[in-house]
PDB file of C-alpha atoms in Angstrom:
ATOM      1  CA  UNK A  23      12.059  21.438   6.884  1.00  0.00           C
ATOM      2  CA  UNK A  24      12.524  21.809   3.284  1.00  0.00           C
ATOM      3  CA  UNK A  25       9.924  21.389   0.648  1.00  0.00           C
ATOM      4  CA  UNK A  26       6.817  23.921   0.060  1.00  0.00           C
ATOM      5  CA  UNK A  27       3.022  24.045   0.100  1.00  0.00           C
ATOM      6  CA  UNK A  28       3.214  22.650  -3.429  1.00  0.00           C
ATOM      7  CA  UNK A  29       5.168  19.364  -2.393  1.00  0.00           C
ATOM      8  CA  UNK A  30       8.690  19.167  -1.805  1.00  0.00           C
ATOM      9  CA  UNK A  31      10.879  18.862  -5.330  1.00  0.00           C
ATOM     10  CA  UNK A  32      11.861  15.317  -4.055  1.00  0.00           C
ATOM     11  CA  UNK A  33       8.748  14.204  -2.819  1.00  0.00           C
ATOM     12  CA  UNK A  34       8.641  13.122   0.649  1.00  0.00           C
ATOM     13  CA  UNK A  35      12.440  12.310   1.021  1.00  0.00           C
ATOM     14  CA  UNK A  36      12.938  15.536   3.337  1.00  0.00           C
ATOM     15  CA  UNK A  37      10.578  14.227   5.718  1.00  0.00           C
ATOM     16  CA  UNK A  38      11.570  10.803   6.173  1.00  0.00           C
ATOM     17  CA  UNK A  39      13.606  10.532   9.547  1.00  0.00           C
ATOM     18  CA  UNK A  40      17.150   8.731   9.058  1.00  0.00           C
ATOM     19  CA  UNK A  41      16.854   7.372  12.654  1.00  0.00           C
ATOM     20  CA  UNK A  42      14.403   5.493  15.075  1.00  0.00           C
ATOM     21  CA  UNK A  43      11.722   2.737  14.307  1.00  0.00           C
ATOM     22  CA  UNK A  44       8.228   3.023  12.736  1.00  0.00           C
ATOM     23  CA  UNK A  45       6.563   5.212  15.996  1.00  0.00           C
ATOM     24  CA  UNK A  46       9.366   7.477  14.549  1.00  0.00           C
ATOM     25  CA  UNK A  47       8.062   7.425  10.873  1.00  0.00           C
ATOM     26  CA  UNK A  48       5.047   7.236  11.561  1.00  0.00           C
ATOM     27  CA  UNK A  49       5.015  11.012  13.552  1.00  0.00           C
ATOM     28  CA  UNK A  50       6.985  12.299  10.565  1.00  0.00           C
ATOM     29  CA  UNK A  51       4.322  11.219   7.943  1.00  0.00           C
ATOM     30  CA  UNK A  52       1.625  13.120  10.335  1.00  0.00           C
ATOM     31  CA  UNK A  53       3.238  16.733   8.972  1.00  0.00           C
ATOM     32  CA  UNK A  54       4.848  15.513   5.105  1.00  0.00           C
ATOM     33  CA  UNK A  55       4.292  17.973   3.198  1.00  0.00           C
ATOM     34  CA  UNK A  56       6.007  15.912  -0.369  1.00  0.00           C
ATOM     35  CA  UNK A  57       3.149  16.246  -2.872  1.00  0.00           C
ATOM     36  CA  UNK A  58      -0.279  18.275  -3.153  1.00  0.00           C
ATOM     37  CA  UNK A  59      -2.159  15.566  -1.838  1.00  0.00           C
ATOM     38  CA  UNK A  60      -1.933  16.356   2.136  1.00  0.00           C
ATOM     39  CA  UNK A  61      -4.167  19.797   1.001  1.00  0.00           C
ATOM     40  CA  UNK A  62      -7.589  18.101   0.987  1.00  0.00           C
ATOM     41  CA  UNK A  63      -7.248  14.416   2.951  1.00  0.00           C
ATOM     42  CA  UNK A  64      -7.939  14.541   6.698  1.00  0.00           C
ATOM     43  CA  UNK A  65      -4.704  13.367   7.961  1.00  0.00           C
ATOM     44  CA  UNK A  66      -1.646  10.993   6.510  1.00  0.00           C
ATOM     45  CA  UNK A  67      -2.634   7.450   6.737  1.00  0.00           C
ATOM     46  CA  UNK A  68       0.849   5.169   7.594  1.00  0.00           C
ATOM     47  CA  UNK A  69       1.068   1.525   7.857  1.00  0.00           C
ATOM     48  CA  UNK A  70       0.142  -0.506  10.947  1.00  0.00           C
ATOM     49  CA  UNK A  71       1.096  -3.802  11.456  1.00  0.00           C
ATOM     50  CA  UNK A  72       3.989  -5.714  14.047  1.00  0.00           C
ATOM     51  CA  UNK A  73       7.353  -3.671  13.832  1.00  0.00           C
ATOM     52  CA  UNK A  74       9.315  -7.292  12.558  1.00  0.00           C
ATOM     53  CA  UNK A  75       6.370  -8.522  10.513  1.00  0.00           C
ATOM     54  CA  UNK A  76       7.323 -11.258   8.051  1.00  0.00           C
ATOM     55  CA  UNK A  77       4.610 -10.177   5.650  1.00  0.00           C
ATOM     56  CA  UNK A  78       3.829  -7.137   4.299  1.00  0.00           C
ATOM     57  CA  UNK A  79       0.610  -5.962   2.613  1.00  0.00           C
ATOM     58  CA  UNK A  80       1.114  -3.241  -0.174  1.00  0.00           C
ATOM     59  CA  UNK A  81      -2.342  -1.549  -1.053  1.00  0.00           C
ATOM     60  CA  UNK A  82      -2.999   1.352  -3.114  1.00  0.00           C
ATOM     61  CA  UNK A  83      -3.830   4.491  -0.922  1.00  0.00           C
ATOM     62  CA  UNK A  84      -6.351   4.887   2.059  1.00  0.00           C
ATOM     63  CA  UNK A  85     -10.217   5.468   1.242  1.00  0.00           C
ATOM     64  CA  UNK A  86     -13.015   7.235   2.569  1.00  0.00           C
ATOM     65  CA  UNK A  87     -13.136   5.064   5.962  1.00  0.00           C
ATOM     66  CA  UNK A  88      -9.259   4.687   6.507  1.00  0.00           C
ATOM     67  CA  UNK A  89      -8.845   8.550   5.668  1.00  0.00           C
ATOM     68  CA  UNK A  90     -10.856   9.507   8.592  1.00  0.00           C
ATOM     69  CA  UNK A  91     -10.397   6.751  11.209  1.00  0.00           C
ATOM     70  CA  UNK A  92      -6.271   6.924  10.309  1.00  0.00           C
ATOM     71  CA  UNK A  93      -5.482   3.319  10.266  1.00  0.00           C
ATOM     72  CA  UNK A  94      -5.210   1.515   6.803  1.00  0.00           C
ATOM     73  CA  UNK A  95      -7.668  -1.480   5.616  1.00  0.00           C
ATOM     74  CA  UNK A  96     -10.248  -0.575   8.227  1.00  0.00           C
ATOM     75  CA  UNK A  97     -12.797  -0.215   5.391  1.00  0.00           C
ATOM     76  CA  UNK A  98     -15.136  -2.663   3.177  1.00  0.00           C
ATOM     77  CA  UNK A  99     -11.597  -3.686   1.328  1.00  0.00           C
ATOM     78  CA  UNK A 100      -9.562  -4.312   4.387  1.00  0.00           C
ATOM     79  CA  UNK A 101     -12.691  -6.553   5.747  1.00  0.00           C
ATOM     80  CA  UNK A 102     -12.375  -8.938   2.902  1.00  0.00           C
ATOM     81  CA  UNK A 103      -8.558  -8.972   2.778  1.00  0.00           C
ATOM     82  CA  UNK A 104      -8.017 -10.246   5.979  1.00  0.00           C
ATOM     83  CA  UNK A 105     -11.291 -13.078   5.466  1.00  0.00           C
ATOM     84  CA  UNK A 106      -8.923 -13.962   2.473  1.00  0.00           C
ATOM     85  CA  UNK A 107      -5.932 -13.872   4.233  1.00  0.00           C
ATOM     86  CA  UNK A 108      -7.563 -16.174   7.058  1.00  0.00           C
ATOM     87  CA  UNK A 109      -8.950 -18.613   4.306  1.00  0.00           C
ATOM     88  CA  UNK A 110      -5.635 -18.816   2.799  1.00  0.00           C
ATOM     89  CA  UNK A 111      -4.044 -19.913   6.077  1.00  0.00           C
ATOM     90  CA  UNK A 112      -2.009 -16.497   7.028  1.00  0.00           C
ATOM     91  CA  UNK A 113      -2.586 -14.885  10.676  1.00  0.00           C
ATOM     92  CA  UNK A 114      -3.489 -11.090   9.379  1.00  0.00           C
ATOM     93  CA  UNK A 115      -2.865 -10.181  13.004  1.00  0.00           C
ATOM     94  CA  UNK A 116       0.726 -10.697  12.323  1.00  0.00           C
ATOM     95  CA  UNK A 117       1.012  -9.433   8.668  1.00  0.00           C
ATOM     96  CA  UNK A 118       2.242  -5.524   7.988  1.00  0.00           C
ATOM     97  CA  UNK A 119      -1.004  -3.171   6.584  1.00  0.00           C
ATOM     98  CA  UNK A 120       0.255  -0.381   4.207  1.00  0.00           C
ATOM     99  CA  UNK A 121      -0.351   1.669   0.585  1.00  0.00           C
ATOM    100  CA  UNK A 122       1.892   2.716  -1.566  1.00  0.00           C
ATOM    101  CA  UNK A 123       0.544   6.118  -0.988  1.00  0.00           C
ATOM    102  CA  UNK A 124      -0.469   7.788   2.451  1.00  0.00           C
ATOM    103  CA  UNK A 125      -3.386  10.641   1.787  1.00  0.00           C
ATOM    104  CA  UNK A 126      -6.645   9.937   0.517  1.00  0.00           C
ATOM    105  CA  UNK A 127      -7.146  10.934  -3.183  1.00  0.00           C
ATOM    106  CA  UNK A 128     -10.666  11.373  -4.313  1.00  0.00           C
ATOM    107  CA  UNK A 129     -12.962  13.044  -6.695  1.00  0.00           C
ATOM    108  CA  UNK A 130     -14.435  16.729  -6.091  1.00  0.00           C
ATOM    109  CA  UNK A 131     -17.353  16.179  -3.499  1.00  0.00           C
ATOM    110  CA  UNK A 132     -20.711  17.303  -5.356  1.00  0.00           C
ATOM    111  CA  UNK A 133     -24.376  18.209  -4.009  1.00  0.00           C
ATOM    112  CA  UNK A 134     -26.031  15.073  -3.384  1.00  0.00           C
ATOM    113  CA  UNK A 135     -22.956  12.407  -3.221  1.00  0.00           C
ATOM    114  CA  UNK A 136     -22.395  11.562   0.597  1.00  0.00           C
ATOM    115  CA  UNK A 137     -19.529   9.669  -0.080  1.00  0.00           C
ATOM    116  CA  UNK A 138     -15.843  10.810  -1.456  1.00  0.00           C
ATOM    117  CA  UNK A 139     -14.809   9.011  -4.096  1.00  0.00           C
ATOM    118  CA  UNK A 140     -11.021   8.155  -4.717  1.00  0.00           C
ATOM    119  CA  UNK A 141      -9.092   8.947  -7.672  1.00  0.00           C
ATOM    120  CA  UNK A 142      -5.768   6.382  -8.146  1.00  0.00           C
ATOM    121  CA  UNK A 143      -2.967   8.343  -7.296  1.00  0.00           C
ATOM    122  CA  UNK A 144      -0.142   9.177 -10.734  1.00  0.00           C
ATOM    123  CA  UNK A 145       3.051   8.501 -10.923  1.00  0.00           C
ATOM    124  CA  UNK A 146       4.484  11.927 -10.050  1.00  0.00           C
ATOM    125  CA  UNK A 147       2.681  10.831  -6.350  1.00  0.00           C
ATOM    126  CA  UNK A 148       3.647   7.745  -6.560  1.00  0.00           C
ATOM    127  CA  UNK A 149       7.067   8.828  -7.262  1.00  0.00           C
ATOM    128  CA  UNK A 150       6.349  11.206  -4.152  1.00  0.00           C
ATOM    129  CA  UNK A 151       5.426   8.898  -1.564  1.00  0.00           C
ATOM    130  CA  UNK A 152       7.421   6.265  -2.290  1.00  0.00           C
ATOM    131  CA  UNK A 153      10.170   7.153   0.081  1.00  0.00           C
ATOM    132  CA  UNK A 154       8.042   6.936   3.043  1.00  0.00           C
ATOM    133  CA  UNK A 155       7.404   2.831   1.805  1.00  0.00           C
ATOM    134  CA  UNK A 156      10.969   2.666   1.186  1.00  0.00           C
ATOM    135  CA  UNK A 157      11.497   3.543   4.595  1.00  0.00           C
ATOM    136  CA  UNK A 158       8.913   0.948   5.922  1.00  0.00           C
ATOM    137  CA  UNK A 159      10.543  -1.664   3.985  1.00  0.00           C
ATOM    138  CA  UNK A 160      13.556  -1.065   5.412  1.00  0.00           C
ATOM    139  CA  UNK A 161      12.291  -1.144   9.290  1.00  0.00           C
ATOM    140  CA  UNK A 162       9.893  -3.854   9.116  1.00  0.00           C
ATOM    141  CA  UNK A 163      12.293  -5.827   6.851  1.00  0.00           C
ATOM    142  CA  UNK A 164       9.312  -8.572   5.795  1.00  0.00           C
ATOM    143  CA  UNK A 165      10.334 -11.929   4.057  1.00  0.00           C
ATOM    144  CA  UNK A 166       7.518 -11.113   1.416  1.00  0.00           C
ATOM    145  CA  UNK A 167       5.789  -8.566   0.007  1.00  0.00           C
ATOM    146  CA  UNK A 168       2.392  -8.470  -1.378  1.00  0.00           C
ATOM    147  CA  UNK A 169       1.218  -5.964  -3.958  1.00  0.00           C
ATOM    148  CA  UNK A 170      -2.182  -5.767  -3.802  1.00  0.00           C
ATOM    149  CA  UNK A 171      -3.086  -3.870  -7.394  1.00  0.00           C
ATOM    150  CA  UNK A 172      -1.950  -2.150 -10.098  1.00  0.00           C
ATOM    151  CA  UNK A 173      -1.094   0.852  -7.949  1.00  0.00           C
ATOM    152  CA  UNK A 174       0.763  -0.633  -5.306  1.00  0.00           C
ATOM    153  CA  UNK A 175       2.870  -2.922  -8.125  1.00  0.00           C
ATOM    154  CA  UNK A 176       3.780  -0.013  -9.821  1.00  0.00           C
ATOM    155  CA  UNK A 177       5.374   1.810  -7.220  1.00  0.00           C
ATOM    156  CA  UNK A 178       7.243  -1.231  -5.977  1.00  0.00           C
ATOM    157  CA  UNK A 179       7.691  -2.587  -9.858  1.00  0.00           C
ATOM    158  CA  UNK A 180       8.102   0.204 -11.905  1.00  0.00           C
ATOM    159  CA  UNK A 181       5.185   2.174 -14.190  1.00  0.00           C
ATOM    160  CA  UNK A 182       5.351  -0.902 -16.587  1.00  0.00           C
ATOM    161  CA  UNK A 183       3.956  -2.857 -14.061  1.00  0.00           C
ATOM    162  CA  UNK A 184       0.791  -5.433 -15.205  1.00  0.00           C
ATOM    163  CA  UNK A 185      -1.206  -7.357 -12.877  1.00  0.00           C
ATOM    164  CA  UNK A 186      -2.273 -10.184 -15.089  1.00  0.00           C
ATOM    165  CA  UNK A 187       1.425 -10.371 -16.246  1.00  0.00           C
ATOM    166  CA  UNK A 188       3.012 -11.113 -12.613  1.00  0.00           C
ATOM    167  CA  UNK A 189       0.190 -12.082 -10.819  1.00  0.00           C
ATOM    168  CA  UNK A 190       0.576 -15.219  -8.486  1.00  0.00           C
ATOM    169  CA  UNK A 191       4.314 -15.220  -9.141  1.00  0.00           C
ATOM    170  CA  UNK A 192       6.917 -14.685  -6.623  1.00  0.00           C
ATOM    171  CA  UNK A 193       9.560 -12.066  -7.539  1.00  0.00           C
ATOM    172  CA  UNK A 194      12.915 -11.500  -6.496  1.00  0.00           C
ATOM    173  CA  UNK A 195      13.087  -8.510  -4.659  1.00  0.00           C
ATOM    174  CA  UNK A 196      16.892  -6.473  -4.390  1.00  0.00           C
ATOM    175  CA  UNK A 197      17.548  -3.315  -2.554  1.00  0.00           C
ATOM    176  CA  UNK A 198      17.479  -0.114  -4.396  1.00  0.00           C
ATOM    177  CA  UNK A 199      18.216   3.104  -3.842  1.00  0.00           C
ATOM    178  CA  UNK A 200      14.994   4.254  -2.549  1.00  0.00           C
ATOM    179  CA  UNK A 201      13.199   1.357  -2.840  1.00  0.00           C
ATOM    180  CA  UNK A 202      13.350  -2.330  -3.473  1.00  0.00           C
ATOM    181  CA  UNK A 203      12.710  -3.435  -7.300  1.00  0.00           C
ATOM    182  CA  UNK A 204      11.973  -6.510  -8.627  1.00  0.00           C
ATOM    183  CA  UNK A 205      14.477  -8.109 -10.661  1.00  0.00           C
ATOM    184  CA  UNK A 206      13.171 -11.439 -11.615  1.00  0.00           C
ATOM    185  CA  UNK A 207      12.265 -14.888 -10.412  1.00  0.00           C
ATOM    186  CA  UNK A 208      16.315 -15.659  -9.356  1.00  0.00           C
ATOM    187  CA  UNK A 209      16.668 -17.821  -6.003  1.00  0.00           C
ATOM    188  CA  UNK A 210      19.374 -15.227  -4.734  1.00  0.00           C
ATOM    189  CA  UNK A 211      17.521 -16.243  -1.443  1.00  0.00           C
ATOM    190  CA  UNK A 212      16.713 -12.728  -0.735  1.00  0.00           C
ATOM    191  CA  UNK A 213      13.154 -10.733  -0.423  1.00  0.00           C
ATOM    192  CA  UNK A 214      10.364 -11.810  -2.450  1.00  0.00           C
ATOM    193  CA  UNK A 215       7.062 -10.045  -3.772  1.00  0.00           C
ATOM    194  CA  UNK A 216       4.060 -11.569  -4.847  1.00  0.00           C
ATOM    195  CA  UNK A 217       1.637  -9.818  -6.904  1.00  0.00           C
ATOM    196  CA  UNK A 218      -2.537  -9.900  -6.926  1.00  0.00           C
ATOM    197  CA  UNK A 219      -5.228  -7.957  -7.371  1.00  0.00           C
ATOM    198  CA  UNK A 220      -6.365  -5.358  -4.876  1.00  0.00           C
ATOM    199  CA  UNK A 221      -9.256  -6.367  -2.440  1.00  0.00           C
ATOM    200  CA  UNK A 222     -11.571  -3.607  -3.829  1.00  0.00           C
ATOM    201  CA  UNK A 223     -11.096  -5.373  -7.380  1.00  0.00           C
ATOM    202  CA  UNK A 224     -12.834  -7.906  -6.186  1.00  0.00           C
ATOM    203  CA  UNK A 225     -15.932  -5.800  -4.613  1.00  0.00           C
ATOM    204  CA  UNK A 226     -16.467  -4.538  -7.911  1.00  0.00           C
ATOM    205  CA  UNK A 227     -16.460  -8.017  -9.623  1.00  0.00           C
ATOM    206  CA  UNK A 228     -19.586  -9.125 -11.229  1.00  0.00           C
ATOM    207  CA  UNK A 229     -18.728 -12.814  -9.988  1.00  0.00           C
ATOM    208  CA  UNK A 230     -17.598 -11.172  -6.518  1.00  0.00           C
ATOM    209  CA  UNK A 231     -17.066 -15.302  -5.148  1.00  0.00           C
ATOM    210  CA  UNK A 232     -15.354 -16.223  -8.146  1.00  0.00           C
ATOM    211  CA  UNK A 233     -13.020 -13.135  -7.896  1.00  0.00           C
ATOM    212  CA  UNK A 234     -12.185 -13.646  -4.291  1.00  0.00           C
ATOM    213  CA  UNK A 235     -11.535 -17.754  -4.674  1.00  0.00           C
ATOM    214  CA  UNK A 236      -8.653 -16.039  -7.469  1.00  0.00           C
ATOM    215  CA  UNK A 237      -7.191 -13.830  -4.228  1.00  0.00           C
ATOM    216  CA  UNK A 238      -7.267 -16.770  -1.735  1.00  0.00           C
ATOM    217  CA  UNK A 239      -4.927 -18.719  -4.189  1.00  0.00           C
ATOM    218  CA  UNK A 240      -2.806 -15.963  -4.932  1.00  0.00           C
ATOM    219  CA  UNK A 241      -2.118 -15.908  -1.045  1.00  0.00           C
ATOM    220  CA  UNK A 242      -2.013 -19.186  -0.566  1.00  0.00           C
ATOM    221  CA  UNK A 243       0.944 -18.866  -2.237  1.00  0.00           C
ATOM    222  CA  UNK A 244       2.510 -16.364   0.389  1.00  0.00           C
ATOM    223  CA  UNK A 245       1.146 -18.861   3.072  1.00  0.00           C
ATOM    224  CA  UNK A 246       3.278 -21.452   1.351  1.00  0.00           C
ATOM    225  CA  UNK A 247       6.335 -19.553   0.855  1.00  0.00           C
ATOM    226  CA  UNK A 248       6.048 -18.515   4.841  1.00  0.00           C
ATOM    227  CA  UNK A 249       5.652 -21.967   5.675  1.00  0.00           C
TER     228      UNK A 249
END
């Protein structure tokens, strides 16, 4: 396997299996080894979801809760997601759960703190990682994407990515080399991503009802487009 302890030079590309479905990628990501980040988090945390999902949920990285139960969204923000994705009229049993980034990133733990605080991943592990989404795109093949953040758009997007510029828009979304970029609002009838804020954005809101009535509506416009 190439790469060293210090992350492979191109990120997690050596890991990433040419062949078989998501079970397949999904053992891979267990032992990538693509950017520092595997040292301290308990265990990779890949997407879960239906295999031929026609939505796909783009987060930032796993937390505290997803980083030790290995399944994403399982914590406070994956809670209220899918109570937003219900009141917005999509099925999250049948949506695609995944982050732009697979280990758990967090603070140094210190005496007294009982809980490990995340850090948002750069772009150097963005950059990293993103094969491994590439690669999920690719097998799960969903009609639309949803970036859920800042993090999540810029991986997909590019580092120039801005929330409150794209938010609520659908994007045209054309195949790259490693990964899917958005390259406008075109009707080339192709993939599409739609941009919001990330669930935890709104736990942190000081109007937390008035913040989560802004995410219903930007769904709302995925459960339109999905019919």
């Amino acid at each position: 396997m190439a790469g060293s302890e210090q992350g492979a030079p191109d990120g997690a590309r050596p890991y990433v299996p040419t062949r078989g479905g998501l079970p397949a990628l999904r053992r891979a990501a267990a032992d990538c080894r693509g950017c520092p980040l595997y040292e301290n988090a308990t265990q990779t945390v890949f997407g879960a979801g239906p295999a031929r999902a026609r939505l796909m949920l783009v987060g930032e990285q796993p937390g505290d809760q997803e980083d030790r139960a290995g399944e994403p969204f399982v914590g406070p923000a994956g809670r209220l997601l899918r109570s937003a994705l219900g009141e917005a009229g999509l099925d999250g049993d049948q949506a695609c759960f995944t982050n732009a980034v697979k280990h758990f990133k967090f603070a140094p733990v210190t005496e007294g703190r009982k809980r490990r605080i995340h850090k948002a991943p750069n772009l150097r592990e963005l950059a990293a990682c993103r094969p491994w989404l590439a690669a999920e795109l690719r097998r799960v093949n969903p009609e639309l994407v949803v970036a859920l953040g800042a993090t999540a758009g810029k991986s997909l997007l590019g580092g120039s990515f801005k929330v409150t510029e794209s938010r609520g828009a659908l994007l045209s979304l054309a195949s790259g080399a490693d990964l899917p970029l958005a390259t406008g609002d075109g009707g080339d009838g192709g993939r599409r991503l739609l941009a919001t804020v990330h669930p935890s954005a709104v736990l942190r809101s000081k109007d937390r009802d008035e913040a989560f009535a802004g995410l219903v509506t930007d769904l709302r416009v995925a459960s339109r487009f999905l019919g």
